[in-house]
Amino acid sequence: MNRALLIIALSLLQHAPARAEPGFARPSIVHLLPPALQEISGLSAAGAQAVYAHDDEHGIVYLVDLKDGDAIAYFAFASPPIAADFEAIVVDGEIVRMVTSDGLIFEGRLVEGGVADAYAAYNAGISDVCEIEGAASDGADGLLLACKTTKGAKKRSRIAIHHWRGAARFEPAERIIDADVTKAWSALSDERFMPGGLERLTDGSLIVVDAASAGVCILRADGSVERMFRLAPESHPQTEGIAAMPDGSVVFADEGGKGAGRLTVYTALPN
C-alpha cells in the first residue's frame, strides 16, 4: 500500500431507515457500509461525529463520518497490510492499538492517510484461557479485553474481562472481572450470552454486547451487573463493535453476512 495512495474514496454509504421492533430501542441513524467493511469488527470514537473502524481480516483502519456516512481508508500499520483475525481497535490520542482474537496487540502512532513509521506487537498472554472479541481503553495507558469464550465457563453466561497494562506490556493480562450473568440473562433469552464487543464509559462502567442475540449488559466499574437488555435483533444481525461518543450516543457495528455491514447510532440506551 503506497503512502500517498492510502486515502481512497469508497462508495457512499447507503442510508437505511431507522426503525425498531416493538419493545426495543429505536436507533436514530443507520448506515449500510461499502464492501470493504462488510465484515466490520471493531470501532473507536474519532472525535464528535466520526468513528474508526476495521474489518476482521486486515489491519486497515477506516474513518467513517457519522453525519453523511462517507468512509475512507485512513491508516495501516504496514504495507502490505497485516493479515490477522482482528477483533478490536482502541485509539487514544495519537496511539492506535488493534487486538486479535488470540491476544496479539499491535501498537503504533496514528498517521493520517499513511502507514505507521514503526509499530510494535505484544502478546496479552491469555490465549489459552480466552478468545478475545472486544477491547476498550482502561482510562489510563492500558486495555480491557473481553473474552468471547472462557475456559471452564461450560454453558454458563459469563463475562470475563482482562486488564493489559501499558506500563507492563510484556506481562500477561490479569483477569479483573468474572461476572456470571446467567440469571439476569435468562429472563431475556434462552441462549448463552457470549461477549462480542466492549466499551468503557467515562464513569468506568462497561458496555458488553453479545454478537449473536444483540443482547447488551451494562456492568458497573466493580464488575456487578447494572442492567441487561436487547437491541432489535432484525437491526443487529451480528454485533461486533461499540463506540461511545462524546455526546453520549452509542454506535454499534454489525457484520453484514451476505449483505452489507452496518453502523447503528443510538442517542441513548434503554434504562
CSV table of C-alpha atoms in Angstrom, one decimal:
chain,number,residue,atom,x,y,z
A,1,MET,CA,0.0,0.0,0.0
A,2,ASN,CA,1.5,3.3,-1.1
A,3,ARG,CA,1.5,6.0,1.5
A,4,ALA,CA,0.4,8.6,-1.0
A,5,LEU,CA,-2.5,6.4,-2.1
A,6,LEU,CA,-3.6,5.1,1.3
A,7,ILE,CA,-6.6,7.5,1.5
A,8,ILE,CA,-9.0,6.2,-1.0
A,9,ALA,CA,-12.6,7.3,-1.5
A,10,LEU,CA,-15.0,4.5,-1.0
A,11,SER,CA,-18.5,4.5,-2.5
A,12,LEU,CA,-21.0,6.5,-0.5
A,13,LEU,CA,-22.7,4.6,2.3
A,14,GLN,CA,-26.3,3.8,1.7
A,15,HIS,CA,-28.7,5.1,4.3
A,16,ALA,CA,-31.3,2.7,5.8
A,17,PRO,CA,-34.4,3.9,7.6
A,18,ALA,CA,-34.1,3.9,11.4
A,19,ARG,CA,-36.8,1.5,12.7
A,20,ALA,CA,-37.2,-0.7,15.7
A,21,GLU,CA,-39.3,-3.7,16.6
A,22,PRO,CA,-41.9,-3.2,19.3
A,23,GLY,CA,-40.3,-3.2,22.8
A,24,PHE,CA,-36.8,-2.4,21.5
A,25,ALA,CA,-34.8,0.8,21.5
A,26,ARG,CA,-35.2,2.9,18.3
A,27,PRO,CA,-31.9,3.8,16.6
A,28,SER,CA,-31.5,7.4,15.3
A,29,ILE,CA,-29.2,6.6,12.4
A,30,VAL,CA,-28.4,3.5,10.4
A,31,HIS,CA,-25.6,3.5,7.7
A,32,LEU,CA,-25.1,0.5,5.4
A,33,LEU,CA,-21.4,0.1,4.7
A,34,PRO,CA,-19.5,-0.5,1.5
A,35,PRO,CA,-18.0,-3.9,0.6
A,36,ALA,CA,-14.6,-3.2,2.3
A,37,LEU,CA,-16.4,-3.1,5.6
A,38,GLN,CA,-18.9,-6.0,5.0
A,39,GLU,CA,-17.1,-7.9,7.8
A,40,ILE,CA,-16.7,-4.8,10.1
A,41,SER,CA,-15.4,-5.7,13.5
A,42,GLY,CA,-14.0,-3.1,16.0
A,43,LEU,CA,-15.0,0.6,16.5
A,44,SER,CA,-13.4,3.5,18.3
A,45,ALA,CA,-14.6,7.1,18.5
A,46,ALA,CA,-12.8,9.6,16.3
A,47,GLY,CA,-14.0,13.0,17.6
A,48,ALA,CA,-17.6,14.1,17.9
A,49,GLN,CA,-19.0,12.9,14.6
A,50,ALA,CA,-16.8,10.0,13.3
A,51,VAL,CA,-15.5,6.6,14.2
A,52,TYR,CA,-12.5,4.5,13.3
A,53,ALA,CA,-13.5,1.0,12.0
A,54,HIS,CA,-11.8,-2.1,10.6
A,55,ASP,CA,-12.7,-5.4,9.2
A,56,ASP,CA,-11.7,-8.7,10.8
A,57,GLU,CA,-9.0,-9.8,8.3
A,58,HIS,CA,-6.7,-6.8,7.6
A,59,GLY,CA,-5.0,-4.2,9.6
A,60,ILE,CA,-6.5,-1.3,7.7
A,61,VAL,CA,-8.3,1.4,9.7
A,62,TYR,CA,-11.2,3.3,8.0
A,63,LEU,CA,-12.6,6.7,9.1
A,64,VAL,CA,-16.4,6.8,8.9
A,65,ASP,CA,-18.3,10.1,9.1
A,66,LEU,CA,-21.5,9.6,11.1
A,67,LYS,CA,-23.2,12.7,9.6
A,68,ASP,CA,-23.1,11.7,5.9
A,69,GLY,CA,-21.9,8.2,6.0
A,70,ASP,CA,-18.7,8.6,4.0
A,71,ALA,CA,-15.8,6.3,4.6
A,72,ILE,CA,-12.1,6.5,3.7
A,73,ALA,CA,-9.2,4.1,4.2
A,74,TYR,CA,-7.2,6.1,6.8
A,75,PHE,CA,-4.3,4.2,8.3
A,76,ALA,CA,-2.3,0.9,8.2
A,77,PHE,CA,0.4,-0.5,10.4
A,78,ALA,CA,2.4,-1.8,7.5
A,79,SER,CA,2.5,-2.1,3.7
A,80,PRO,CA,1.1,-4.5,2.6
A,81,PRO,CA,-1.5,-4.5,5.4
A,82,ILE,CA,-1.1,-7.1,8.2
A,83,ALA,CA,-3.4,-10.1,7.8
A,84,ALA,CA,-4.8,-11.4,11.1
A,85,ASP,CA,-8.1,-12.1,12.9
A,86,PHE,CA,-8.6,-8.5,14.2
A,87,GLU,CA,-11.3,-8.1,16.7
A,88,ALA,CA,-11.0,-4.6,18.2
A,89,ILE,CA,-9.5,-1.2,17.8
A,90,VAL,CA,-8.7,1.4,20.5
A,91,VAL,CA,-7.5,4.9,19.6
A,92,ASP,CA,-6.3,7.1,22.4
A,93,GLY,CA,-4.9,10.4,21.1
A,94,GLU,CA,-2.1,9.6,18.7
A,95,ILE,CA,-1.8,6.0,19.8
A,96,VAL,CA,-3.7,3.3,18.0
A,97,ARG,CA,-4.0,-0.4,19.1
A,98,MET,CA,-5.6,-3.3,17.3
A,99,VAL,CA,-6.2,-6.6,19.0
A,100,THR,CA,-6.5,-10.1,17.5
A,101,SER,CA,-8.6,-13.0,18.8
A,102,ASP,CA,-5.5,-14.8,20.1
A,103,GLY,CA,-4.3,-11.8,22.1
A,104,LEU,CA,-1.8,-10.0,19.9
A,105,ILE,CA,-1.8,-6.3,20.5
A,106,PHE,CA,-0.5,-4.1,17.6
A,107,GLU,CA,0.5,-0.6,18.7
A,108,GLY,CA,1.7,2.4,16.7
A,109,ARG,CA,1.3,6.1,16.2
A,110,LEU,CA,-1.7,7.1,14.1
A,111,VAL,CA,-0.7,8.6,10.8
A,112,GLU,CA,-3.4,10.4,8.9
A,113,GLY,CA,-3.7,8.9,5.4
A,114,GLY,CA,-0.5,6.9,5.8
A,115,VAL,CA,1.4,3.9,7.1
A,116,ALA,CA,2.9,3.8,10.6
A,117,ASP,CA,6.6,4.7,10.7
A,118,ALA,CA,7.0,1.8,13.1
A,119,TYR,CA,4.8,-0.4,15.2
A,120,ALA,CA,5.2,-3.0,18.0
A,121,ALA,CA,3.3,-6.2,18.7
A,122,TYR,CA,2.7,-7.5,22.2
A,123,ASN,CA,1.1,-10.7,23.5
A,124,ALA,CA,-1.6,-10.4,26.1
A,125,GLY,CA,-0.6,-14.0,27.2
A,126,ILE,CA,-4.2,-15.3,27.7
A,127,SER,CA,-4.9,-17.2,24.5
A,128,ASP,CA,-5.0,-20.5,26.5
A,129,VAL,CA,-8.0,-19.3,28.6
A,130,CYS,CA,-9.6,-16.6,26.5
A,131,GLU,CA,-10.7,-15.9,22.9
A,132,ILE,CA,-10.7,-12.2,22.7
A,133,GLU,CA,-13.7,-10.5,21.0
A,134,GLY,CA,-13.6,-6.9,22.3
A,135,ALA,CA,-11.3,-4.3,23.8
A,136,ALA,CA,-11.6,-0.9,25.3
A,137,SER,CA,-9.4,1.7,26.9
A,138,ASP,CA,-8.8,1.3,30.6
A,139,GLY,CA,-8.9,5.1,31.0
A,140,ALA,CA,-5.1,5.2,31.6
A,141,ASP,CA,-2.4,3.6,29.4
A,142,GLY,CA,-3.8,0.0,29.0
A,143,LEU,CA,-6.6,-2.1,27.6
A,144,LEU,CA,-9.5,-4.0,28.9
A,145,LEU,CA,-10.0,-7.3,26.9
A,146,ALA,CA,-13.3,-9.1,26.7
A,147,CYS,CA,-13.5,-12.9,26.2
A,148,LYS,CA,-16.0,-14.5,23.9
A,149,THR,CA,-15.3,-17.9,25.3
A,150,THR,CA,-13.7,-18.6,28.7
A,151,LYS,CA,-12.1,-21.9,29.8
A,152,GLY,CA,-14.3,-23.6,32.3
A,153,ALA,CA,-17.4,-21.5,31.5
A,154,LYS,CA,-19.3,-24.5,30.2
A,155,LYS,CA,-22.9,-23.5,29.5
A,156,ARG,CA,-23.0,-20.6,31.9
A,157,SER,CA,-23.3,-17.0,30.6
A,158,ARG,CA,-20.1,-15.4,31.9
A,159,ILE,CA,-18.4,-12.1,31.2
A,160,ALA,CA,-14.6,-12.3,31.7
A,161,ILE,CA,-12.6,-9.1,31.4
A,162,HIS,CA,-8.8,-9.0,31.5
A,163,HIS,CA,-6.6,-5.9,32.1
A,164,TRP,CA,-3.5,-5.4,30.0
A,165,ARG,CA,-1.4,-2.7,31.4
A,166,GLY,CA,0.6,-0.4,29.2
A,167,ALA,CA,3.2,0.1,31.9
A,168,ALA,CA,3.8,-3.7,31.9
A,169,ARG,CA,3.5,-4.6,28.2
A,170,PHE,CA,5.4,-7.8,28.5
A,171,GLU,CA,3.4,-9.2,31.4
A,172,PRO,CA,0.2,-11.3,30.9
A,173,ALA,CA,-3.1,-9.6,31.2
A,174,GLU,CA,-4.8,-10.1,34.5
A,175,ARG,CA,-8.4,-11.1,34.9
A,176,ILE,CA,-10.2,-8.4,36.8
A,177,ILE,CA,-13.9,-9.2,36.2
A,178,ASP,CA,-15.6,-12.6,36.1
A,179,ALA,CA,-19.3,-12.0,36.1
A,180,ASP,CA,-21.8,-14.8,36.0
A,181,VAL,CA,-24.8,-13.2,34.3
A,182,THR,CA,-26.8,-16.4,33.7
A,183,LYS,CA,-29.7,-15.5,36.0
A,184,ALA,CA,-30.1,-11.9,34.7
A,185,TRP,CA,-29.8,-13.0,31.0
A,186,SER,CA,-32.1,-16.0,31.3
A,187,ALA,CA,-35.1,-13.6,31.7
A,188,LEU,CA,-34.3,-12.2,28.2
A,189,SER,CA,-33.0,-15.2,26.2
A,190,ASP,CA,-32.6,-19.0,26.3
A,191,GLU,CA,-29.2,-18.7,24.6
A,192,ARG,CA,-25.9,-18.3,26.3
A,193,PHE,CA,-24.6,-14.7,26.5
A,194,MET,CA,-21.2,-14.5,24.8
A,195,PRO,CA,-19.4,-11.1,24.6
A,196,GLY,CA,-18.7,-9.8,21.1
A,197,GLY,CA,-17.8,-6.2,21.8
A,198,LEU,CA,-16.7,-4.0,24.7
A,199,GLU,CA,-16.7,-0.3,25.5
A,200,ARG,CA,-15.8,1.7,28.6
A,201,LEU,CA,-17.8,4.8,29.6
A,202,THR,CA,-16.3,7.8,31.4
A,203,ASP,CA,-17.7,6.8,34.7
A,204,GLY,CA,-15.9,3.4,34.5
A,205,SER,CA,-18.9,1.3,33.7
A,206,LEU,CA,-18.7,-1.1,30.8
A,207,ILE,CA,-21.0,-1.9,27.8
A,208,VAL,CA,-20.7,-5.5,26.7
A,209,VAL,CA,-22.7,-6.8,23.7
A,210,ASP,CA,-23.5,-10.4,22.6
A,211,ALA,CA,-22.8,-10.7,18.9
A,212,ALA,CA,-25.5,-13.3,18.1
A,213,SER,CA,-28.5,-12.0,20.1
A,214,ALA,CA,-28.0,-8.2,20.2
A,215,GLY,CA,-28.0,-8.6,24.0
A,216,VAL,CA,-26.4,-5.8,26.0
A,217,CYS,CA,-25.0,-5.9,29.5
A,218,ILE,CA,-24.1,-2.8,31.4
A,219,LEU,CA,-21.5,-3.6,34.1
A,220,ARG,CA,-20.6,-1.2,36.9
A,221,ALA,CA,-17.0,-0.4,37.4
A,222,ASP,CA,-16.7,-3.1,40.1
A,223,GLY,CA,-18.0,-5.7,37.7
A,224,SER,CA,-21.5,-6.1,39.1
A,225,VAL,CA,-24.5,-6.1,36.7
A,226,GLU,CA,-26.4,-2.8,36.4
A,227,ARG,CA,-28.8,-4.0,33.8
A,228,MET,CA,-29.3,-6.1,30.7
A,229,PHE,CA,-31.5,-5.6,27.7
A,230,ARG,CA,-31.7,-6.5,24.0
A,231,LEU,CA,-31.5,-4.3,20.9
A,232,ALA,CA,-33.7,-5.2,18.0
A,233,PRO,CA,-32.4,-8.5,16.5
A,234,GLU,CA,-33.5,-7.6,13.0
A,235,SER,CA,-31.4,-4.5,13.1
A,236,HIS,CA,-28.4,-6.2,14.6
A,237,PRO,CA,-27.5,-9.5,12.8
A,238,GLN,CA,-24.0,-9.8,14.3
A,239,THR,CA,-22.8,-7.0,16.6
A,240,GLU,CA,-19.1,-6.8,16.7
A,241,GLY,CA,-18.1,-3.3,17.8
A,242,ILE,CA,-19.2,-0.5,20.1
A,243,ALA,CA,-18.1,3.1,20.3
A,244,ALA,CA,-19.3,5.6,23.0
A,245,MET,CA,-19.4,9.1,21.5
A,246,PRO,CA,-18.7,12.4,23.3
A,247,ASP,CA,-22.3,13.5,23.1
A,248,GLY,CA,-23.5,10.3,25.0
A,249,SER,CA,-24.7,8.5,21.9
A,250,VAL,CA,-23.5,4.9,21.3
A,251,VAL,CA,-22.6,3.4,17.9
A,252,PHE,CA,-22.8,-0.4,17.2
A,253,ALA,CA,-21.2,-2.2,14.3
A,254,ASP,CA,-22.7,-5.3,12.7
A,255,GLU,CA,-21.2,-7.6,10.2
A,256,GLY,CA,-23.2,-8.0,7.1
A,257,GLY,CA,-23.1,-11.7,6.5
A,258,LYS,CA,-24.4,-12.0,2.9
A,259,GLY,CA,-25.5,-8.3,3.0
A,260,ALA,CA,-23.9,-5.0,3.9
A,261,GLY,CA,-22.2,-4.3,7.2
A,262,ARG,CA,-23.8,-1.5,9.1
A,263,LEU,CA,-23.4,1.2,11.7
A,264,THR,CA,-26.3,1.9,14.0
A,265,VAL,CA,-26.4,5.0,16.2
A,266,TYR,CA,-28.5,5.3,19.4
A,267,THR,CA,-28.8,8.7,21.1
A,268,ALA,CA,-29.3,6.8,24.4
A,269,LEU,CA,-29.6,3.3,25.6
A,270,PRO,CA,-32.6,1.9,27.5
A,271,ASN,CA,-32.7,2.4,31.2
